[in-house]
Amino acid sequence: MLDSFLFVGLPYISLAVCVLVTFYRLRHQRFAQSALSSQFLENKQLLWGSMPWHIGIAVILLAHFFILAFPGLWQALVANKTVLYIFESAGIALSMLALVGLAVLLVRRITSARIQAVTTTMDLVILLLLLGQVVLGMATAGLYRWGSAWAVNTAVPYVWSLILFKPEIAYVTDLPPLMKGHIIGAWLLLLLIPFSRLIHVFALPLQYLFRPPQKVVWMDSRHQEGELSLAEAQESRRYFLRAALGIVGGACLLFVGAADKLFRFFFGPRLSQKEEASIMSERLSLMQKTVEQKKYELERQQNDYIFISKLSDLSAQKGKYFIDYAMTPALAFLDKDNLPLLLSAKCTHLGCTVGSNVDADGKILCPCHISYFDIHSGMPNPDSPAKAPLPHIGWVLMDQSGKMVASKTANGKVTGNPDLTDLSQYSVFVARYQKEDA
């Protein structure tokens, strides 16, 4: 119930209040829609607080809106590790810049008597709420890394579900408390914006860049002395803002022109249809191998015995590969006494699969680093890279009715004495209990 209110009720209430009250103020309180500037009362600290705060928070908010508007493009960008590192580092740096600026503004509000005279309780509430938002965002980025990547599949679909009036709080209810607090703080800010000086975000003074200059005439002698220099400074700032806007516009056009090469640099050239088909085929092959391995694992979990071969199909010169209960390759031979001979096919040197052909000396070869193993003792040649023997595997022999007629443990203990005049009537199995006993 609480989650439903915080992540569904609160957003819609905040949005409705924000739209209605903002519209009312813009229509009926036109001269109260911009921030009440305190620059005339104190300018020095304002400069060091306002500039870093606005630069940091503006870029961060633009990034948030970009992710919300283009989640697919953003996800493709952060899929590249280099881009992800750049974005995460830039986000933390901008957050620190905003945090420093906000701290300066808060100290200014608290310590300057002249500023306190024009500071309302709502101003302090907004400053503290913004401070909490920045701290929560930085803490989330620090403790739950790569938020710019995982937020695309959590916060973004949650916001879109609200926009489409199909709220899905399941996207955010399992998020860490810090992230949930960050989201709730955003809705609270949206709720308070129309009642605070933050409403000026809806009244950007773009006309300032293009309207004719205005000359402020002071009536007292103290201000008249500095009137000329102040007008020159304001005119210079106007030129600076125009130049900065031109530079930003030019940079955007340059980025658009170079975007194709930039994307190719980070994501590589586009694959042809044939290359994409080849990669897809390789992935399909890997998936089929995975499915086959899972089938083996399931078979070994469900059955107490795993069929290896008919006894008559085994050979003394060439082993038959199979997968044992440990999911490792193994080989089955026909021994001199016409009973099975099973041993691991995993080389004890570096784990390669040994060959299945038996040479004239009764040995099999590991082709990776040329180790020969005796199939009866499992021992490698003295000069082989492998030093440990291949372990033998126990087996069970059953007749056509499924009755166990003989068995052999991994230690070589044989029970049963079957009639081996007709090998075709017997089947070879490995047993789960022998693995557990081993």
mmCIF file of N, CA and C in Angstrom, residues 16-33 194-195 199:
data_model
loop_
_atom_site.group_PDB
_atom_site.id
_atom_site.type_symbol
_atom_site.label_atom_id
_atom_site.label_comp_id
_atom_site.label_asym_id
_atom_site.label_seq_id
_atom_site.Cartn_x
_atom_site.Cartn_y
_atom_site.Cartn_z
ATOM 1 N N ALA A 16 -0.027 16.827 -11.089
ATOM 2 C CA ALA A 16 -1.252 17.617 -11.211
ATOM 3 C C ALA A 16 -1.106 18.961 -10.505
ATOM 4 N N VAL A 17 -0.537 18.940 -9.291
ATOM 5 C CA VAL A 17 -0.348 20.189 -8.552
ATOM 6 C C VAL A 17 0.623 21.100 -9.284
ATOM 7 N N CYS A 18 1.685 20.514 -9.809
ATOM 8 C CA CYS A 18 2.702 21.298 -10.511
ATOM 9 C C CYS A 18 2.105 21.995 -11.736
ATOM 10 N N VAL A 19 1.314 21.266 -12.509
ATOM 11 C CA VAL A 19 0.741 21.845 -13.730
ATOM 12 C C VAL A 19 -0.277 22.931 -13.391
ATOM 13 N N LEU A 20 -1.195 22.633 -12.473
ATOM 14 C CA LEU A 20 -2.278 23.568 -12.173
ATOM 15 C C LEU A 20 -1.761 24.841 -11.505
ATOM 16 N N VAL A 21 -0.912 24.685 -10.479
ATOM 17 C CA VAL A 21 -0.435 25.871 -9.759
ATOM 18 C C VAL A 21 0.505 26.693 -10.631
ATOM 19 N N THR A 22 1.346 26.008 -11.417
ATOM 20 C CA THR A 22 2.243 26.739 -12.310
ATOM 21 C C THR A 22 1.440 27.530 -13.345
ATOM 22 N N PHE A 23 0.440 26.890 -13.907
ATOM 23 C CA PHE A 23 -0.399 27.593 -14.880
ATOM 24 C C PHE A 23 -1.066 28.805 -14.241
ATOM 25 N N TYR A 24 -1.540 28.627 -13.007
ATOM 26 C CA TYR A 24 -2.197 29.746 -12.318
ATOM 27 C C TYR A 24 -1.217 30.891 -12.100
ATOM 28 N N ARG A 25 -0.013 30.567 -11.652
ATOM 29 C CA ARG A 25 0.964 31.624 -11.372
ATOM 30 C C ARG A 25 1.428 32.313 -12.663
ATOM 31 N N LEU A 26 1.608 31.519 -13.714
ATOM 32 C CA LEU A 26 2.037 32.125 -14.974
ATOM 33 C C LEU A 26 0.955 33.045 -15.547
ATOM 34 N N ARG A 27 -0.299 32.725 -15.241
ATOM 35 C CA ARG A 27 -1.405 33.507 -15.810
ATOM 36 C C ARG A 27 -1.781 34.687 -14.922
ATOM 37 N N HIS A 28 -1.779 34.492 -13.614
ATOM 38 C CA HIS A 28 -2.280 35.528 -12.712
ATOM 39 C C HIS A 28 -1.188 36.207 -11.893
ATOM 40 N N GLN A 29 0.006 35.616 -11.850
ATOM 41 C CA GLN A 29 1.117 36.240 -11.107
ATOM 42 C C GLN A 29 2.339 36.294 -12.013
ATOM 43 N N ARG A 30 2.212 36.976 -13.127
ATOM 44 C CA ARG A 30 3.239 36.950 -14.156
ATOM 45 C C ARG A 30 4.560 37.502 -13.673
ATOM 46 N N PHE A 31 4.520 38.450 -12.754
ATOM 47 C CA PHE A 31 5.770 39.044 -12.300
ATOM 48 C C PHE A 31 6.372 38.293 -11.108
ATOM 49 N N ALA A 32 5.743 37.173 -10.722
ATOM 50 C CA ALA A 32 6.278 36.368 -9.617
ATOM 51 C C ALA A 32 6.807 35.023 -10.102
ATOM 52 N N GLN A 33 6.892 34.870 -11.417
ATOM 53 C CA GLN A 33 7.296 33.563 -11.948
ATOM 54 C C GLN A 33 8.806 33.398 -12.013
ATOM 55 N N PRO A 194 6.046 24.669 -7.880
ATOM 56 C CA PRO A 194 5.198 25.856 -8.117
ATOM 57 C C PRO A 194 5.041 26.758 -6.903
ATOM 58 N N PHE A 195 5.407 26.282 -5.706
ATOM 59 C CA PHE A 195 5.266 27.103 -4.502
ATOM 60 C C PHE A 195 6.588 27.758 -4.107
ATOM 61 N N ILE A 199 10.166 27.820 -9.549
ATOM 62 C CA ILE A 199 9.251 27.951 -10.688
ATOM 63 C C ILE A 199 9.913 28.683 -11.843
#
